[in-house]
XYZ file of C-alpha atoms in Angstrom:
544
model
C -56.685 -28.787 -62.857
C -59.964 -30.045 -61.452
C -59.930 -31.325 -57.913
C -62.805 -33.729 -57.363
C -64.198 -34.650 -53.944
C -66.818 -37.066 -52.775
C -69.021 -36.756 -49.727
C -68.288 -38.753 -46.488
C -69.721 -42.306 -46.815
C -69.339 -45.306 -44.500
C -68.546 -47.581 -47.355
C -65.432 -49.531 -48.307
C -63.369 -48.249 -51.255
C -64.703 -51.168 -53.200
C -68.288 -50.112 -52.640
C -67.356 -46.619 -53.757
C -65.839 -48.147 -56.829
C -69.118 -49.846 -57.707
C -71.345 -46.895 -56.936
C -69.300 -44.075 -58.505
C -67.477 -45.993 -61.243
C -64.277 -44.641 -60.006
C -62.554 -47.807 -61.014
C -62.991 -49.730 -64.254
C -63.470 -53.188 -62.644
C -66.846 -53.676 -60.898
C -66.942 -55.423 -57.563
C -69.294 -57.636 -55.583
C -72.459 -56.414 -53.895
C -72.549 -55.788 -50.130
C -74.162 -59.142 -49.519
C -71.582 -60.880 -51.613
C -68.849 -58.965 -49.823
C -70.139 -60.187 -46.530
C -70.160 -63.753 -47.780
C -66.650 -63.442 -49.054
C -65.657 -61.943 -45.622
C -66.838 -65.223 -44.059
C -64.799 -67.181 -46.454
C -61.668 -65.272 -45.476
C -61.338 -67.184 -42.230
C -60.792 -70.428 -44.073
C -58.693 -69.125 -47.045
C -56.598 -66.501 -45.039
C -56.819 -64.190 -48.070
C -58.663 -60.965 -48.557
C -61.159 -60.870 -51.372
C -62.428 -57.926 -53.483
C -65.245 -56.121 -51.757
C -63.980 -56.568 -48.253
C -62.998 -53.709 -45.869
C -59.813 -53.258 -44.065
C -61.026 -54.652 -40.813
C -63.980 -56.994 -41.578
C -64.129 -58.313 -37.986
C -64.522 -54.873 -36.526
C -67.397 -54.613 -34.067
C -70.176 -52.282 -35.001
C -71.080 -51.821 -31.256
C -69.843 -48.469 -29.949
C -66.833 -48.613 -27.672
C -67.889 -47.231 -24.241
C -64.309 -45.976 -23.713
C -64.219 -44.188 -27.069
C -63.820 -40.439 -26.807
C -66.543 -38.213 -28.333
C -66.073 -37.006 -31.909
C -64.967 -33.557 -32.380
C -67.669 -30.990 -31.494
C -70.029 -30.100 -34.301
C -69.741 -26.356 -34.953
C -72.884 -24.395 -35.749
C -72.989 -23.129 -39.320
C -69.967 -20.796 -39.686
C -68.058 -18.894 -42.359
C -64.302 -19.064 -42.883
C -63.103 -15.906 -44.619
C -59.590 -16.007 -46.180
C -57.836 -13.051 -47.805
C -54.646 -12.117 -49.494
C -53.626 -9.290 -47.187
C -50.695 -6.881 -47.513
C -47.024 -7.405 -46.822
C -46.090 -6.490 -43.269
C -49.674 -6.079 -42.091
C -51.088 -8.730 -39.690
C -54.159 -6.810 -38.261
C -57.193 -6.354 -40.414
C -60.787 -5.041 -40.024
C -63.218 -7.678 -41.239
C -66.791 -6.842 -42.102
C -69.809 -9.011 -43.237
C -73.120 -7.722 -44.451
C -76.215 -8.975 -45.957
C -76.006 -6.572 -48.938
C -73.249 -5.646 -51.343
C -73.303 -1.964 -50.333
C -72.740 -2.867 -46.717
C -75.780 -0.954 -45.417
C -76.710 -3.881 -43.238
C -73.504 -4.889 -41.471
C -73.746 -7.958 -39.254
C -70.102 -8.420 -38.380
C -67.500 -5.726 -37.847
C -64.358 -6.613 -35.928
C -60.545 -6.239 -35.903
C -58.861 -9.614 -36.374
C -55.268 -10.891 -36.622
C -53.828 -12.976 -39.436
C -55.286 -13.518 -42.899
C -58.326 -15.741 -42.194
C -61.092 -15.758 -39.572
C -64.086 -17.979 -38.762
C -67.321 -16.014 -38.221
C -69.873 -17.880 -36.051
C -73.367 -17.358 -34.886
C -74.883 -16.005 -38.149
C -78.196 -17.291 -39.508
C -78.244 -19.154 -42.792
C -78.320 -16.923 -45.872
C -76.248 -14.920 -48.394
C -73.571 -12.554 -47.166
C -70.860 -10.238 -48.470
C -67.488 -9.786 -46.895
C -64.539 -7.322 -47.225
C -61.331 -6.520 -45.290
C -59.045 -3.560 -44.873
C -55.882 -2.874 -42.780
C -57.075 -2.310 -39.266
C -55.876 1.328 -39.373
C -58.201 2.106 -42.235
C -61.238 4.276 -41.262
C -63.022 4.515 -44.689
C -64.357 1.944 -47.040
C -61.925 3.174 -49.754
C -59.205 0.907 -48.224
C -61.578 -2.111 -48.168
C -61.226 -5.052 -50.533
C -63.857 -5.679 -53.231
C -66.916 -7.218 -51.604
C -67.212 -11.015 -52.222
C -70.249 -13.144 -51.743
C -70.484 -16.278 -49.574
C -73.530 -18.508 -48.798
C -74.108 -19.979 -45.304
C -76.262 -23.114 -45.326
C -77.969 -24.895 -42.455
C -75.505 -27.775 -42.248
C -73.261 -27.781 -39.135
C -70.050 -27.114 -40.979
C -67.741 -24.248 -41.929
C -68.525 -22.571 -45.249
C -65.268 -21.528 -46.951
C -65.632 -18.098 -48.577
C -62.424 -18.624 -50.556
C -60.243 -21.754 -50.742
C -57.321 -19.935 -52.338
C -54.188 -18.957 -50.376
C -52.304 -16.765 -52.774
C -48.757 -17.301 -53.954
C -47.482 -14.520 -51.839
C -48.851 -15.905 -48.572
C -46.823 -15.161 -45.456
C -43.786 -17.438 -45.188
C -40.360 -17.838 -46.626
C -38.458 -19.481 -49.450
C -34.932 -20.618 -49.938
C -33.182 -21.676 -53.113
C -32.036 -25.230 -52.447
C -32.713 -26.889 -55.782
C -35.216 -29.716 -56.052
C -36.247 -31.155 -52.705
C -36.961 -34.805 -52.573
C -37.711 -35.049 -48.817
C -38.012 -32.645 -45.829
C -38.362 -33.297 -42.079
C -38.633 -31.111 -39.067
C -35.781 -31.562 -36.586
C -34.566 -30.045 -33.304
C -30.951 -29.373 -34.287
C -29.976 -26.709 -31.893
C -30.704 -25.841 -28.238
C -33.633 -23.601 -27.430
C -36.562 -25.568 -28.695
C -36.341 -24.110 -32.194
C -37.690 -26.518 -34.907
C -35.464 -26.459 -37.966
C -35.834 -28.347 -41.175
C -33.480 -30.975 -42.833
C -33.911 -31.613 -46.499
C -32.704 -34.024 -49.125
C -31.977 -32.731 -52.504
C -32.336 -34.663 -55.771
C -28.606 -34.835 -56.208
C -28.013 -36.373 -52.756
C -27.134 -33.160 -50.954
C -28.512 -32.771 -47.475
C -29.163 -29.294 -46.013
C -30.411 -27.756 -42.861
C -32.261 -24.474 -42.625
C -33.557 -22.297 -39.744
C -37.164 -23.070 -39.200
C -38.292 -19.564 -38.507
C -36.576 -17.806 -41.541
C -35.223 -20.520 -43.929
C -31.723 -19.219 -43.570
C -29.233 -21.908 -44.388
C -27.425 -23.562 -41.482
C -25.203 -25.923 -43.427
C -25.092 -28.100 -46.659
C -23.358 -31.535 -47.103
C -22.724 -33.135 -50.424
C -23.453 -36.852 -51.091
C -19.708 -37.513 -51.754
C -17.758 -34.808 -49.844
C -14.408 -36.300 -51.032
C -15.252 -35.338 -54.615
C -14.806 -31.808 -56.087
C -17.628 -29.314 -56.345
C -17.932 -30.157 -60.056
C -18.390 -33.842 -59.481
C -21.998 -34.914 -60.428
C -24.199 -36.429 -57.753
C -25.839 -39.807 -58.041
C -28.868 -40.200 -60.288
C -31.178 -40.825 -57.431
C -30.949 -40.785 -53.566
C -33.938 -41.932 -51.478
C -32.375 -42.217 -47.949
C -34.211 -39.798 -45.779
C -31.800 -38.180 -43.247
C -32.257 -39.582 -39.681
C -32.025 -37.207 -36.707
C -30.693 -38.804 -33.544
C -30.168 -37.285 -30.116
C -26.815 -37.713 -28.314
C -26.665 -36.416 -24.652
C -22.920 -35.587 -25.117
C -22.897 -33.969 -28.543
C -26.529 -32.923 -29.039
C -28.529 -33.796 -32.140
C -26.835 -35.227 -35.192
C -28.029 -36.189 -38.634
C -27.298 -39.603 -40.288
C -27.183 -39.321 -44.114
C -26.373 -41.524 -47.048
C -22.885 -41.157 -48.675
C -20.774 -42.833 -51.217
C -20.128 -46.373 -49.801
C -22.337 -46.117 -46.670
C -23.698 -43.682 -44.141
C -22.129 -40.877 -42.090
C -23.273 -38.772 -39.017
C -23.230 -34.942 -39.069
C -23.430 -32.665 -36.039
C -26.946 -31.041 -36.210
C -25.848 -27.492 -35.539
C -22.880 -27.336 -37.884
C -23.030 -30.214 -40.265
C -19.522 -31.349 -39.357
C -18.929 -35.158 -39.749
C -18.541 -37.209 -36.590
C -18.322 -40.805 -37.836
C -18.666 -42.771 -41.073
C -19.810 -46.370 -41.548
C -18.850 -48.362 -44.653
C -21.704 -50.606 -46.044
C -22.204 -52.846 -48.990
C -24.516 -51.432 -51.475
C -26.355 -48.085 -51.427
C -28.243 -46.907 -48.374
C -31.865 -46.442 -49.346
C -33.798 -46.134 -46.047
C -33.445 -46.336 -42.367
C -34.818 -45.626 -38.863
C -33.739 -45.073 -35.349
C -35.093 -47.302 -32.480
C -34.219 -48.823 -29.269
C -33.820 -52.484 -30.387
C -32.325 -54.045 -27.228
C -34.237 -52.264 -24.440
C -31.205 -50.455 -22.996
C -32.841 -47.005 -23.308
C -30.568 -45.964 -26.196
C -31.385 -45.956 -29.915
C -29.843 -48.083 -32.588
C -29.719 -47.236 -36.277
C -31.232 -49.683 -38.817
C -30.185 -49.102 -42.312
C -31.327 -50.891 -45.467
C -29.272 -51.051 -48.634
C -29.805 -52.101 -52.232
C -27.127 -53.708 -54.517
C -26.901 -55.983 -52.490
C -30.143 -55.898 -50.432
C -28.975 -55.897 -46.743
C -30.163 -54.870 -43.316
C -27.563 -53.333 -40.976
C -27.801 -52.487 -37.274
C -25.400 -49.722 -36.310
C -24.258 -48.121 -33.008
C -25.283 -44.490 -33.374
C -22.508 -43.172 -31.106
C -19.594 -44.770 -33.063
C -20.919 -45.924 -36.386
C -19.834 -49.501 -35.650
C -22.011 -52.225 -37.361
C -23.269 -54.605 -34.656
C -25.342 -56.857 -36.964
C -26.029 -57.469 -40.664
C -28.281 -59.744 -42.626
C -28.918 -60.490 -46.211
C -32.438 -59.674 -47.392
C -34.436 -61.640 -49.919
C -35.276 -58.561 -52.031
C -35.699 -54.826 -52.185
C -37.625 -53.068 -49.381
C -40.503 -50.604 -49.928
C -39.995 -47.536 -47.710
C -38.144 -47.372 -44.333
C -38.124 -49.945 -41.593
C -40.915 -49.431 -38.968
C -39.858 -49.956 -35.241
C -42.085 -52.411 -33.453
C -42.215 -54.256 -30.102
C -44.378 -57.192 -29.056
C -44.253 -60.079 -26.457
C -40.924 -58.844 -25.266
C -39.380 -58.922 -28.682
C -38.096 -55.679 -30.308
C -37.184 -55.072 -33.876
C -38.466 -53.553 -37.100
C -41.121 -54.441 -39.621
C -40.100 -54.462 -43.288
C -42.261 -54.430 -46.408
C -40.501 -56.354 -49.122
C -41.508 -55.262 -52.698
C -41.726 -58.843 -53.897
C -44.788 -59.257 -51.780
C -43.977 -60.103 -48.092
C -43.740 -58.479 -44.734
C -41.063 -59.319 -42.179
C -40.505 -58.714 -38.423
C -36.802 -58.775 -37.756
C -35.030 -58.543 -34.440
C -32.100 -56.607 -33.065
C -29.752 -59.150 -34.659
C -31.461 -58.769 -38.071
C -32.878 -62.312 -37.963
C -36.513 -62.924 -39.016
C -38.930 -63.280 -36.171
C -42.071 -63.451 -38.229
C -43.194 -63.237 -41.875
C -46.319 -62.951 -44.007
C -46.888 -63.444 -47.662
C -49.300 -61.179 -49.688
C -50.946 -61.829 -52.963
C -49.214 -58.825 -54.605
C -46.125 -56.623 -54.535
C -45.725 -54.313 -51.543
C -45.462 -50.607 -52.435
C -45.310 -48.738 -48.969
C -43.562 -49.113 -45.671
C -45.621 -50.750 -42.866
C -47.673 -48.450 -40.444
C -48.605 -49.809 -37.086
C -51.999 -48.772 -35.651
C -54.121 -49.492 -32.655
C -57.915 -50.272 -32.482
C -58.946 -50.722 -28.889
C -56.579 -53.247 -27.313
C -55.538 -54.646 -30.716
C -52.514 -53.584 -32.700
C -52.473 -54.186 -36.413
C -50.283 -53.186 -39.315
C -51.346 -51.503 -42.496
C -49.258 -51.709 -45.760
C -49.950 -50.624 -49.266
C -49.758 -52.913 -52.362
C -50.160 -52.943 -56.035
C -53.924 -52.999 -55.897
C -54.885 -52.801 -52.238
C -54.389 -51.355 -48.755
C -53.788 -54.420 -46.467
C -54.339 -54.925 -42.734
C -52.338 -57.669 -40.849
C -52.662 -58.689 -37.147
C -49.702 -58.216 -34.828
C -47.483 -59.807 -33.854
C -48.554 -62.998 -35.705
C -48.881 -61.187 -39.140
C -52.111 -62.703 -40.274
C -54.122 -61.001 -42.991
C -57.202 -59.255 -41.550
C -58.592 -57.672 -44.734
C -57.917 -55.381 -47.606
C -59.425 -52.321 -49.418
C -59.093 -53.126 -53.140
C -58.499 -50.771 -56.089
C -58.031 -53.024 -59.047
C -56.790 -50.405 -61.568
C -54.723 -48.384 -59.104
C -52.043 -48.893 -56.515
C -51.105 -47.315 -53.183
C -47.838 -45.351 -53.275
C -45.508 -43.202 -51.207
C -46.021 -43.379 -47.464
C -49.097 -44.038 -45.405
C -50.002 -41.265 -42.876
C -52.137 -41.367 -39.765
C -53.714 -38.973 -37.326
C -56.703 -38.833 -34.992
C -58.606 -36.529 -37.369
C -61.857 -36.197 -35.522
C -60.681 -36.484 -31.903
C -62.395 -39.714 -31.069
C -59.187 -41.331 -29.754
C -58.659 -43.567 -32.835
C -56.332 -42.700 -35.709
C -57.460 -42.581 -39.308
C -55.161 -43.676 -42.159
C -54.627 -41.596 -45.243
C -53.433 -43.303 -48.415
C -52.397 -41.818 -51.754
C -52.679 -43.693 -54.991
C -50.789 -43.738 -58.160
C -53.541 -41.935 -59.958
C -53.736 -39.227 -57.383
C -56.647 -40.268 -55.242
C -56.471 -39.402 -51.535
C -58.572 -41.587 -49.230
C -59.284 -41.329 -45.431
C -59.802 -44.801 -43.868
C -61.333 -45.407 -40.433
C -59.494 -47.748 -38.071
C -62.640 -48.236 -36.011
C -64.419 -50.218 -38.692
C -61.959 -50.321 -41.622
C -64.130 -48.305 -44.023
C -63.348 -45.359 -46.298
C -64.764 -42.169 -44.853
C -64.144 -40.185 -48.040
C -61.827 -39.880 -50.948
C -60.791 -36.950 -53.201
C -58.844 -36.494 -56.387
C -55.992 -34.038 -57.058
C -52.967 -35.681 -55.411
C -51.089 -36.529 -58.540
C -47.943 -34.901 -57.178
C -48.342 -36.282 -53.557
C -46.489 -39.162 -52.032
C -47.927 -38.688 -48.563
C -50.165 -36.442 -46.455
C -49.779 -33.935 -43.569
C -52.460 -32.751 -41.093
C -53.669 -29.365 -39.713
C -56.951 -27.680 -38.964
C -56.870 -25.103 -41.681
C -60.585 -24.143 -41.696
C -60.970 -23.786 -37.881
C -63.735 -26.489 -37.497
C -61.942 -28.478 -34.742
C -61.108 -31.369 -37.154
C -57.668 -31.999 -38.669
C -57.763 -31.568 -42.489
C -55.630 -33.602 -44.886
C -52.954 -31.640 -46.730
C -51.134 -32.968 -49.808
C -48.726 -31.408 -52.390
C -50.394 -29.975 -55.408
C -49.251 -30.038 -59.083
C -48.521 -27.345 -61.612
C -49.512 -23.999 -60.208
C -50.530 -25.399 -56.829
C -48.096 -25.786 -53.890
C -50.586 -27.600 -51.667
C -54.200 -28.797 -51.342
C -56.179 -29.236 -48.061
C -59.229 -31.512 -47.857
C -61.640 -31.288 -45.075
C -61.127 -34.073 -42.502
C -64.975 -34.228 -42.089
C -66.037 -34.811 -45.720
C -63.104 -34.433 -48.117
C -64.197 -31.189 -49.635
C -61.485 -28.770 -50.744
C -60.870 -26.187 -48.019
C -57.529 -24.638 -49.041
C -55.380 -24.296 -52.197
C -51.988 -22.738 -51.769
C -50.875 -21.208 -55.192
C -47.562 -20.820 -56.897
C -46.747 -18.092 -59.382
C -44.280 -17.309 -62.171
C -41.532 -19.767 -62.777
C -42.503 -21.461 -59.573
C -45.673 -22.654 -61.155
C -43.958 -24.928 -63.762
C -43.551 -28.526 -62.917
C -39.989 -29.882 -62.835
C -38.924 -33.524 -62.924
C -42.334 -35.096 -62.286
C -41.263 -36.557 -58.906
C -43.864 -36.792 -56.205
C -43.366 -34.481 -53.181
C -43.980 -34.453 -49.506
C -45.109 -31.707 -47.070
C -44.638 -31.427 -43.321
C -46.544 -29.402 -40.763
C -44.879 -28.104 -37.571
C -45.831 -25.609 -34.790
C -44.562 -22.062 -35.044
C -43.760 -19.501 -32.333
C -46.956 -17.582 -31.524
C -49.335 -20.468 -31.783
C -49.590 -20.955 -35.555
C -47.771 -23.331 -37.727
C -45.666 -23.893 -40.826
C -46.544 -25.860 -43.920
C -43.178 -26.778 -45.502
C -42.024 -28.616 -48.591
C -40.234 -28.401 -51.993
C -42.011 -26.188 -54.521
C -43.407 -27.731 -57.719
C -40.765 -26.246 -59.933
C -37.963 -27.917 -58.082
C -36.219 -24.525 -57.302
C -36.166 -24.753 -53.512
C -37.921 -25.072 -50.132
C -41.054 -23.138 -49.372
C -42.745 -22.472 -45.991
C -46.321 -21.193 -45.693
C -47.622 -19.813 -42.380
C -50.752 -21.521 -41.012
C -53.259 -19.797 -38.788
C -53.238 -19.994 -34.999
C -54.716 -23.176 -33.529
C -54.321 -25.127 -36.685
C -51.443 -27.384 -35.652
C -52.084 -30.135 -33.114
C -50.465 -33.478 -32.209
C -51.477 -35.200 -35.360
C -49.246 -38.059 -36.472
C -49.356 -41.640 -35.330
């Protein structure tokens, strides 16, 4: 599969469309776009060619943090390594025979960033740190270091046998990190394609417990055709963490450490999404659950499972509810697929509503730009921005022959104090959008199997990179947060390389003991859960 990237540009996605012919429909020129931006004030609707935040000031914010430090030209060397060996001797030379060695050092892990070298061509090789002769060294490989202040990646490939663990769970639809047990260990809760929910130890992948969608049925009873309700992890001072999952006829709560059921709530319809948030300001969380068939919104007491409020919805909801508070009002934001966004309170009643020109395809995501909060939401042909709490359309990034899908993700990629938004499209495009000016920093192709993105600094340049699931023989792809270039490809092998149902996948990144991190998600073949170890210093506080 070819993974195409484009250089960083301060253009809207529509401008990229015009310049690079990424989309079939041509858009207006920059001057026309500015004219249409002026028209937006009177029409209240975003036009093709606008950016996400057309009213954003171009004057630098004096309170804005400096962008991540520009590194001198550096080389990232990544190697396969050997099982059980974590310490290696890394050498770089200007010649293939290693007669002119410019770097010779023992390093830990399976990748290292070499700095302070002049531009030019180099060769590198590694061996277990105990090796004393060149016989144990790997075959020399060439890498070119340019003059640009960036990290040159000697090899983007992380092999199929990269350090980590696997567990056979069957196809994984969703996975999330969770603190299920005392001691600060981060475990993982996953949702299987058949509705099963499972928990595994975060360090080893060893199973903690498994719960069927319909525990009253026998082991041979088939599960539902599709379950989308992502398990919710809620803390309880008396009983510790517990996990709320969908079940036949409603939802139920399971103890986080054992999976034992503590309560069950009967609901009309099938639970499809939910969230946990303090809706009434008492310092305790409530559960908000959305169902289909019929479309309903429920507010549930998380300690007892008692339903405290319920309201009929006008249609199906895209993604989970998003907790939000403004002007003393608390509630959740909902993206309705039929083309509207609602702000509903603790009683489920509508507080505010906005209509869009197209169907909604993602859950809302709340962002801040300076003192202003705004909401981003994906649609059939655009990424939309709406003001909060009044829900007025601010602008849109259009993609006429494509649509935003899955879940929007956000992180302060470059350390300037403002988050960037990552969106994935139906055709597998991955785009990084600035919330300072509403423009697309870069876009890349190769996210056909992705429904969302995760973040980690995998190339050691001080900027968070964007990680998405890969397809076919690729477990994951990482694109540089600076310019969208491919900086890591985690491979699959054997049967694990074959695609399964064609469902999109998600990945999560969490810290690991020792300063590194884990990249965790279902494998492309749908056989189970895989965790890949990330290098030290790669995992930061990344999400919105």
